[in-house]
JSON list of C-alpha atoms in Angstrom, two decimals:
[
{"chain": "A", "resi": 1, "resn": "UNK", "atom": "CA", "xyz": [15.50, 23.43, 9.54]},
{"chain": "A", "resi": 2, "resn": "UNK", "atom": "CA", "xyz": [15.80, 24.25, 5.84]},
{"chain": "A", "resi": 3, "resn": "UNK", "atom": "CA", "xyz": [13.76, 22.54, 3.15]},
{"chain": "A", "resi": 4, "resn": "UNK", "atom": "CA", "xyz": [15.33, 19.50, 1.54]},
{"chain": "A", "resi": 5, "resn": "UNK", "atom": "CA", "xyz": [17.20, 20.16, -1.68]},
{"chain": "A", "resi": 6, "resn": "UNK", "atom": "CA", "xyz": [17.25, 17.47, -4.40]},
{"chain": "A", "resi": 7, "resn": "UNK", "atom": "CA", "xyz": [20.60, 16.15, -5.54]},
{"chain": "A", "resi": 8, "resn": "UNK", "atom": "CA", "xyz": [21.50, 16.11, -9.22]},
{"chain": "A", "resi": 9, "resn": "UNK", "atom": "CA", "xyz": [19.91, 13.36, -11.23]},
{"chain": "A", "resi": 10, "resn": "UNK", "atom": "CA", "xyz": [21.87, 10.12, -11.42]},
{"chain": "A", "resi": 11, "resn": "UNK", "atom": "CA", "xyz": [23.79, 9.59, -14.65]},
{"chain": "A", "resi": 12, "resn": "UNK", "atom": "CA", "xyz": [22.84, 5.91, -14.85]},
{"chain": "A", "resi": 13, "resn": "UNK", "atom": "CA", "xyz": [19.72, 3.84, -14.31]},
{"chain": "A", "resi": 14, "resn": "UNK", "atom": "CA", "xyz": [21.14, 1.84, -11.42]},
{"chain": "A", "resi": 15, "resn": "UNK", "atom": "CA", "xyz": [18.79, 1.28, -8.46]},
{"chain": "A", "resi": 16, "resn": "UNK", "atom": "CA", "xyz": [19.76, 2.90, -5.16]},
{"chain": "A", "resi": 17, "resn": "UNK", "atom": "CA", "xyz": [18.40, -0.05, -3.15]},
{"chain": "A", "resi": 18, "resn": "UNK", "atom": "CA", "xyz": [19.12, -3.79, -3.23]},
{"chain": "A", "resi": 19, "resn": "UNK", "atom": "CA", "xyz": [15.85, -5.69, -3.78]},
{"chain": "A", "resi": 20, "resn": "UNK", "atom": "CA", "xyz": [17.17, -8.67, -1.80]},
{"chain": "A", "resi": 21, "resn": "UNK", "atom": "CA", "xyz": [17.60, -6.56, 1.36]},
{"chain": "A", "resi": 22, "resn": "UNK", "atom": "CA", "xyz": [15.08, -5.22, 3.86]},
{"chain": "A", "resi": 23, "resn": "UNK", "atom": "CA", "xyz": [15.15, -1.56, 4.88]},
{"chain": "A", "resi": 24, "resn": "UNK", "atom": "CA", "xyz": [13.71, 0.52, 7.68]},
{"chain": "A", "resi": 25, "resn": "UNK", "atom": "CA", "xyz": [12.05, 3.82, 6.80]},
{"chain": "A", "resi": 26, "resn": "UNK", "atom": "CA", "xyz": [12.17, 6.51, 9.50]},
{"chain": "A", "resi": 27, "resn": "UNK", "atom": "CA", "xyz": [11.28, 10.16, 9.19]},
{"chain": "A", "resi": 28, "resn": "UNK", "atom": "CA", "xyz": [14.19, 12.49, 9.95]},
{"chain": "A", "resi": 29, "resn": "UNK", "atom": "CA", "xyz": [11.86, 14.70, 12.02]},
{"chain": "A", "resi": 30, "resn": "UNK", "atom": "CA", "xyz": [11.55, 11.80, 14.54]},
{"chain": "A", "resi": 31, "resn": "UNK", "atom": "CA", "xyz": [13.94, 8.86, 14.10]},
{"chain": "A", "resi": 32, "resn": "UNK", "atom": "CA", "xyz": [12.42, 7.09, 17.13]},
{"chain": "A", "resi": 33, "resn": "UNK", "atom": "CA", "xyz": [9.54, 5.83, 14.99]},
{"chain": "A", "resi": 34, "resn": "UNK", "atom": "CA", "xyz": [9.59, 3.71, 11.83]},
{"chain": "A", "resi": 35, "resn": "UNK", "atom": "CA", "xyz": [7.09, 3.20, 9.03]},
{"chain": "A", "resi": 36, "resn": "UNK", "atom": "CA", "xyz": [5.21, -0.01, 9.77]},
{"chain": "A", "resi": 37, "resn": "UNK", "atom": "CA", "xyz": [2.27, -2.05, 8.60]},
{"chain": "A", "resi": 38, "resn": "UNK", "atom": "CA", "xyz": [1.37, -2.52, 12.25]},
{"chain": "A", "resi": 39, "resn": "UNK", "atom": "CA", "xyz": [1.29, -5.57, 14.41]},
{"chain": "A", "resi": 40, "resn": "UNK", "atom": "CA", "xyz": [0.02, -8.74, 12.68]},
{"chain": "A", "resi": 41, "resn": "UNK", "atom": "CA", "xyz": [-1.04, -7.00, 9.47]},
{"chain": "A", "resi": 42, "resn": "UNK", "atom": "CA", "xyz": [-3.43, -4.09, 9.84]},
{"chain": "A", "resi": 43, "resn": "UNK", "atom": "CA", "xyz": [-6.87, -4.41, 8.23]},
{"chain": "A", "resi": 44, "resn": "UNK", "atom": "CA", "xyz": [-7.02, -3.01, 4.69]},
{"chain": "A", "resi": 45, "resn": "UNK", "atom": "CA", "xyz": [-3.24, -2.55, 4.50]},
{"chain": "A", "resi": 46, "resn": "UNK", "atom": "CA", "xyz": [-3.05, 0.51, 6.74]},
{"chain": "A", "resi": 47, "resn": "UNK", "atom": "CA", "xyz": [0.44, 1.76, 7.56]},
{"chain": "A", "resi": 48, "resn": "UNK", "atom": "CA", "xyz": [1.55, 3.96, 10.44]},
{"chain": "A", "resi": 49, "resn": "UNK", "atom": "CA", "xyz": [4.63, 4.71, 12.49]},
{"chain": "A", "resi": 50, "resn": "UNK", "atom": "CA", "xyz": [5.60, 2.56, 15.44]},
{"chain": "A", "resi": 51, "resn": "UNK", "atom": "CA", "xyz": [8.43, 2.67, 17.99]},
{"chain": "A", "resi": 52, "resn": "UNK", "atom": "CA", "xyz": [11.62, 1.98, 16.03]},
{"chain": "A", "resi": 53, "resn": "UNK", "atom": "CA", "xyz": [12.76, -1.64, 16.12]},
{"chain": "A", "resi": 54, "resn": "UNK", "atom": "CA", "xyz": [9.61, -2.94, 17.81]},
{"chain": "A", "resi": 55, "resn": "UNK", "atom": "CA", "xyz": [7.93, -4.83, 14.92]},
{"chain": "A", "resi": 56, "resn": "UNK", "atom": "CA", "xyz": [8.94, -7.05, 11.99]},
{"chain": "A", "resi": 57, "resn": "UNK", "atom": "CA", "xyz": [6.53, -5.01, 9.86]},
{"chain": "A", "resi": 58, "resn": "UNK", "atom": "CA", "xyz": [9.08, -2.15, 9.85]},
{"chain": "A", "resi": 59, "resn": "UNK", "atom": "CA", "xyz": [10.99, -4.08, 7.17]},
{"chain": "A", "resi": 60, "resn": "UNK", "atom": "CA", "xyz": [10.48, -2.92, 3.58]},
{"chain": "A", "resi": 61, "resn": "UNK", "atom": "CA", "xyz": [11.82, -4.01, 0.19]},
{"chain": "A", "resi": 62, "resn": "UNK", "atom": "CA", "xyz": [12.35, -1.73, -2.81]},
{"chain": "A", "resi": 63, "resn": "UNK", "atom": "CA", "xyz": [11.95, -3.27, -6.26]},
{"chain": "A", "resi": 64, "resn": "UNK", "atom": "CA", "xyz": [13.26, -1.08, -9.08]},
{"chain": "A", "resi": 65, "resn": "UNK", "atom": "CA", "xyz": [11.77, -0.93, -12.55]},
{"chain": "A", "resi": 66, "resn": "UNK", "atom": "CA", "xyz": [12.35, 1.78, -15.18]},
{"chain": "A", "resi": 67, "resn": "UNK", "atom": "CA", "xyz": [13.06, 4.64, -12.80]},
{"chain": "A", "resi": 68, "resn": "UNK", "atom": "CA", "xyz": [10.34, 3.77, -10.27]},
{"chain": "A", "resi": 69, "resn": "UNK", "atom": "CA", "xyz": [10.14, 1.57, -7.20]},
{"chain": "A", "resi": 70, "resn": "UNK", "atom": "CA", "xyz": [7.55, -0.88, -5.97]},
{"chain": "A", "resi": 71, "resn": "UNK", "atom": "CA", "xyz": [7.66, -1.01, -2.15]},
{"chain": "A", "resi": 72, "resn": "UNK", "atom": "CA", "xyz": [6.69, -4.19, -0.28]},
{"chain": "A", "resi": 73, "resn": "UNK", "atom": "CA", "xyz": [6.37, -4.95, 3.40]},
{"chain": "A", "resi": 74, "resn": "UNK", "atom": "CA", "xyz": [7.94, -8.04, 4.96]},
{"chain": "A", "resi": 75, "resn": "UNK", "atom": "CA", "xyz": [4.83, -9.14, 6.87]},
{"chain": "A", "resi": 76, "resn": "UNK", "atom": "CA", "xyz": [2.48, -8.72, 3.91]},
{"chain": "A", "resi": 77, "resn": "UNK", "atom": "CA", "xyz": [4.82, -10.30, 1.34]},
{"chain": "A", "resi": 78, "resn": "UNK", "atom": "CA", "xyz": [4.87, -10.06, -2.44]},
{"chain": "A", "resi": 79, "resn": "UNK", "atom": "CA", "xyz": [1.09, -9.91, -2.81]},
{"chain": "A", "resi": 80, "resn": "UNK", "atom": "CA", "xyz": [0.82, -6.36, -1.40]},
{"chain": "A", "resi": 81, "resn": "UNK", "atom": "CA", "xyz": [2.57, -3.06, -2.25]},
{"chain": "A", "resi": 82, "resn": "UNK", "atom": "CA", "xyz": [2.59, 0.43, -0.81]},
{"chain": "A", "resi": 83, "resn": "UNK", "atom": "CA", "xyz": [0.49, 2.83, -2.83]},
{"chain": "A", "resi": 84, "resn": "UNK", "atom": "CA", "xyz": [-2.47, 5.16, -3.20]},
{"chain": "A", "resi": 85, "resn": "UNK", "atom": "CA", "xyz": [-5.80, 5.01, -5.02]},
{"chain": "A", "resi": 86, "resn": "UNK", "atom": "CA", "xyz": [-7.83, 7.76, -6.71]},
{"chain": "A", "resi": 87, "resn": "UNK", "atom": "CA", "xyz": [-10.29, 7.43, -3.83]},
{"chain": "A", "resi": 88, "resn": "UNK", "atom": "CA", "xyz": [-7.50, 7.62, -1.22]},
{"chain": "A", "resi": 89, "resn": "UNK", "atom": "CA", "xyz": [-4.70, 9.73, -2.66]},
{"chain": "A", "resi": 90, "resn": "UNK", "atom": "CA", "xyz": [-3.63, 11.36, 0.60]},
{"chain": "A", "resi": 91, "resn": "UNK", "atom": "CA", "xyz": [-2.81, 8.38, 2.83]},
{"chain": "A", "resi": 92, "resn": "UNK", "atom": "CA", "xyz": [-0.38, 5.67, 1.68]},
{"chain": "A", "resi": 93, "resn": "UNK", "atom": "CA", "xyz": [-1.32, 2.11, 2.52]},
{"chain": "A", "resi": 94, "resn": "UNK", "atom": "CA", "xyz": [-0.70, -1.41, 1.28]},
{"chain": "A", "resi": 95, "resn": "UNK", "atom": "CA", "xyz": [-2.83, -2.68, -1.60]},
{"chain": "A", "resi": 96, "resn": "UNK", "atom": "CA", "xyz": [-3.15, -6.14, -3.14]},
{"chain": "A", "resi": 97, "resn": "UNK", "atom": "CA", "xyz": [-1.05, -6.37, -6.30]},
{"chain": "A", "resi": 98, "resn": "UNK", "atom": "CA", "xyz": [-3.14, -6.74, -9.42]},
{"chain": "A", "resi": 99, "resn": "UNK", "atom": "CA", "xyz": [-1.01, -4.83, -11.93]},
{"chain": "A", "resi": 100, "resn": "UNK", "atom": "CA", "xyz": [1.96, -2.44, -11.94]},
{"chain": "A", "resi": 101, "resn": "UNK", "atom": "CA", "xyz": [-0.27, 0.63, -12.14]},
{"chain": "A", "resi": 102, "resn": "UNK", "atom": "CA", "xyz": [1.08, 4.12, -11.35]},
{"chain": "A", "resi": 103, "resn": "UNK", "atom": "CA", "xyz": [-0.65, 4.16, -7.97]},
{"chain": "A", "resi": 104, "resn": "UNK", "atom": "CA", "xyz": [1.82, 1.48, -6.77]},
{"chain": "A", "resi": 105, "resn": "UNK", "atom": "CA", "xyz": [4.90, 3.15, -8.29]},
{"chain": "A", "resi": 106, "resn": "UNK", "atom": "CA", "xyz": [7.17, 5.41, -6.24]},
{"chain": "A", "resi": 107, "resn": "UNK", "atom": "CA", "xyz": [9.93, 7.82, -7.19]},
{"chain": "A", "resi": 108, "resn": "UNK", "atom": "CA", "xyz": [12.52, 7.79, -4.42]},
{"chain": "A", "resi": 109, "resn": "UNK", "atom": "CA", "xyz": [14.73, 10.88, -4.62]},
{"chain": "A", "resi": 110, "resn": "UNK", "atom": "CA", "xyz": [17.93, 11.52, -2.66]},
{"chain": "A", "resi": 111, "resn": "UNK", "atom": "CA", "xyz": [17.85, 14.90, -0.86]},
{"chain": "A", "resi": 112, "resn": "UNK", "atom": "CA", "xyz": [20.28, 16.56, 1.59]},
{"chain": "A", "resi": 113, "resn": "UNK", "atom": "CA", "xyz": [19.04, 14.82, 4.74]},
{"chain": "A", "resi": 114, "resn": "UNK", "atom": "CA", "xyz": [17.68, 11.56, 3.33]},
{"chain": "A", "resi": 115, "resn": "UNK", "atom": "CA", "xyz": [15.08, 10.51, 0.76]},
{"chain": "A", "resi": 116, "resn": "UNK", "atom": "CA", "xyz": [11.71, 11.77, -0.50]},
{"chain": "A", "resi": 117, "resn": "UNK", "atom": "CA", "xyz": [9.01, 9.39, -1.70]},
{"chain": "A", "resi": 118, "resn": "UNK", "atom": "CA", "xyz": [6.56, 10.56, -4.38]},
{"chain": "A", "resi": 119, "resn": "UNK", "atom": "CA", "xyz": [3.77, 8.38, -5.77]},
{"chain": "A", "resi": 120, "resn": "UNK", "atom": "CA", "xyz": [3.16, 7.95, -9.50]},
{"chain": "A", "resi": 121, "resn": "UNK", "atom": "CA", "xyz": [-0.57, 8.64, -9.11]},
{"chain": "A", "resi": 122, "resn": "UNK", "atom": "CA", "xyz": [0.15, 12.22, -7.93]},
{"chain": "A", "resi": 123, "resn": "UNK", "atom": "CA", "xyz": [3.23, 13.01, -10.03]},
{"chain": "A", "resi": 124, "resn": "UNK", "atom": "CA", "xyz": [5.79, 15.62, -8.99]},
{"chain": "A", "resi": 125, "resn": "UNK", "atom": "CA", "xyz": [5.07, 17.76, -5.94]},
{"chain": "A", "resi": 126, "resn": "UNK", "atom": "CA", "xyz": [3.42, 15.90, -3.07]},
{"chain": "A", "resi": 127, "resn": "UNK", "atom": "CA", "xyz": [5.66, 13.51, -1.11]},
{"chain": "A", "resi": 128, "resn": "UNK", "atom": "CA", "xyz": [5.03, 11.15, 1.79]},
{"chain": "A", "resi": 129, "resn": "UNK", "atom": "CA", "xyz": [5.30, 13.08, 5.04]},
{"chain": "A", "resi": 130, "resn": "UNK", "atom": "CA", "xyz": [5.13, 12.33, 8.74]},
{"chain": "A", "resi": 131, "resn": "UNK", "atom": "CA", "xyz": [1.78, 13.58, 9.96]},
{"chain": "A", "resi": 132, "resn": "UNK", "atom": "CA", "xyz": [2.55, 16.09, 12.74]},
{"chain": "A", "resi": 133, "resn": "UNK", "atom": "CA", "xyz": [-0.76, 15.34, 14.48]},
{"chain": "A", "resi": 134, "resn": "UNK", "atom": "CA", "xyz": [-0.72, 11.55, 14.35]},
{"chain": "A", "resi": 135, "resn": "UNK", "atom": "CA", "xyz": [1.06, 8.34, 13.41]},
{"chain": "A", "resi": 136, "resn": "UNK", "atom": "CA", "xyz": [-0.34, 7.95, 9.89]},
{"chain": "A", "resi": 137, "resn": "UNK", "atom": "CA", "xyz": [1.86, 9.12, 6.99]},
{"chain": "A", "resi": 138, "resn": "UNK", "atom": "CA", "xyz": [0.27, 11.52, 4.48]},
{"chain": "A", "resi": 139, "resn": "UNK", "atom": "CA", "xyz": [0.96, 12.84, 1.00]},
{"chain": "A", "resi": 140, "resn": "UNK", "atom": "CA", "xyz": [1.69, 16.61, 1.07]},
{"chain": "A", "resi": 141, "resn": "UNK", "atom": "CA", "xyz": [4.13, 19.15, -0.24]},
{"chain": "A", "resi": 142, "resn": "UNK", "atom": "CA", "xyz": [7.47, 18.37, 1.45]},
{"chain": "A", "resi": 143, "resn": "UNK", "atom": "CA", "xyz": [9.38, 20.27, 4.10]},
{"chain": "A", "resi": 144, "resn": "UNK", "atom": "CA", "xyz": [11.42, 18.53, 6.76]},
{"chain": "A", "resi": 145, "resn": "UNK", "atom": "CA", "xyz": [8.53, 16.13, 7.57]},
{"chain": "A", "resi": 146, "resn": "UNK", "atom": "CA", "xyz": [8.85, 14.81, 4.00]},
{"chain": "A", "resi": 147, "resn": "UNK", "atom": "CA", "xyz": [12.40, 13.47, 4.35]},
{"chain": "A", "resi": 148, "resn": "UNK", "atom": "CA", "xyz": [12.98, 9.82, 5.28]},
{"chain": "A", "resi": 149, "resn": "UNK", "atom": "CA", "xyz": [16.01, 7.89, 6.48]},
{"chain": "A", "resi": 150, "resn": "UNK", "atom": "CA", "xyz": [16.10, 4.58, 4.56]},
{"chain": "A", "resi": 151, "resn": "UNK", "atom": "CA", "xyz": [18.58, 2.17, 6.15]},
{"chain": "A", "resi": 152, "resn": "UNK", "atom": "CA", "xyz": [19.47, -1.47, 5.44]},
{"chain": "A", "resi": 153, "resn": "UNK", "atom": "CA", "xyz": [18.22, -3.79, 8.15]},
{"chain": "A", "resi": 154, "resn": "UNK", "atom": "CA", "xyz": [20.34, -6.97, 8.12]},
{"chain": "A", "resi": 155, "resn": "UNK", "atom": "CA", "xyz": [18.04, -8.87, 10.49]}
]
């Protein structure tokens, strides 16, 4: 499978996602599993991948602001957002919202097979990938494991 190629930059500043909708996030390398906060809220905001459609925590909202997104999980609500910290910059997880710092900001870029998610703490380069040896997503240089299918979930 060839590496994902970015599309041309958008001419406007219109968000690609509706903040009133929930979305599922599944890696194109294995669409049978979706990004989830786990059953009944994992301790410390850990996220992983679970069998697609099995948990309400597979529902995510994307809030757009000035070219970046803040990503929230349905089960955790508005008080938590997906991000990284300087002490944990390789494994995305949910953190309590205190400010809109770069570690909670994501650039979501359309590529040939789906979307790539890069965190503001790391800048350009590393993207969220499906860990080939486990269920936890990681931040690494892309490839096919770094492409995600983001789909509206009307339920």
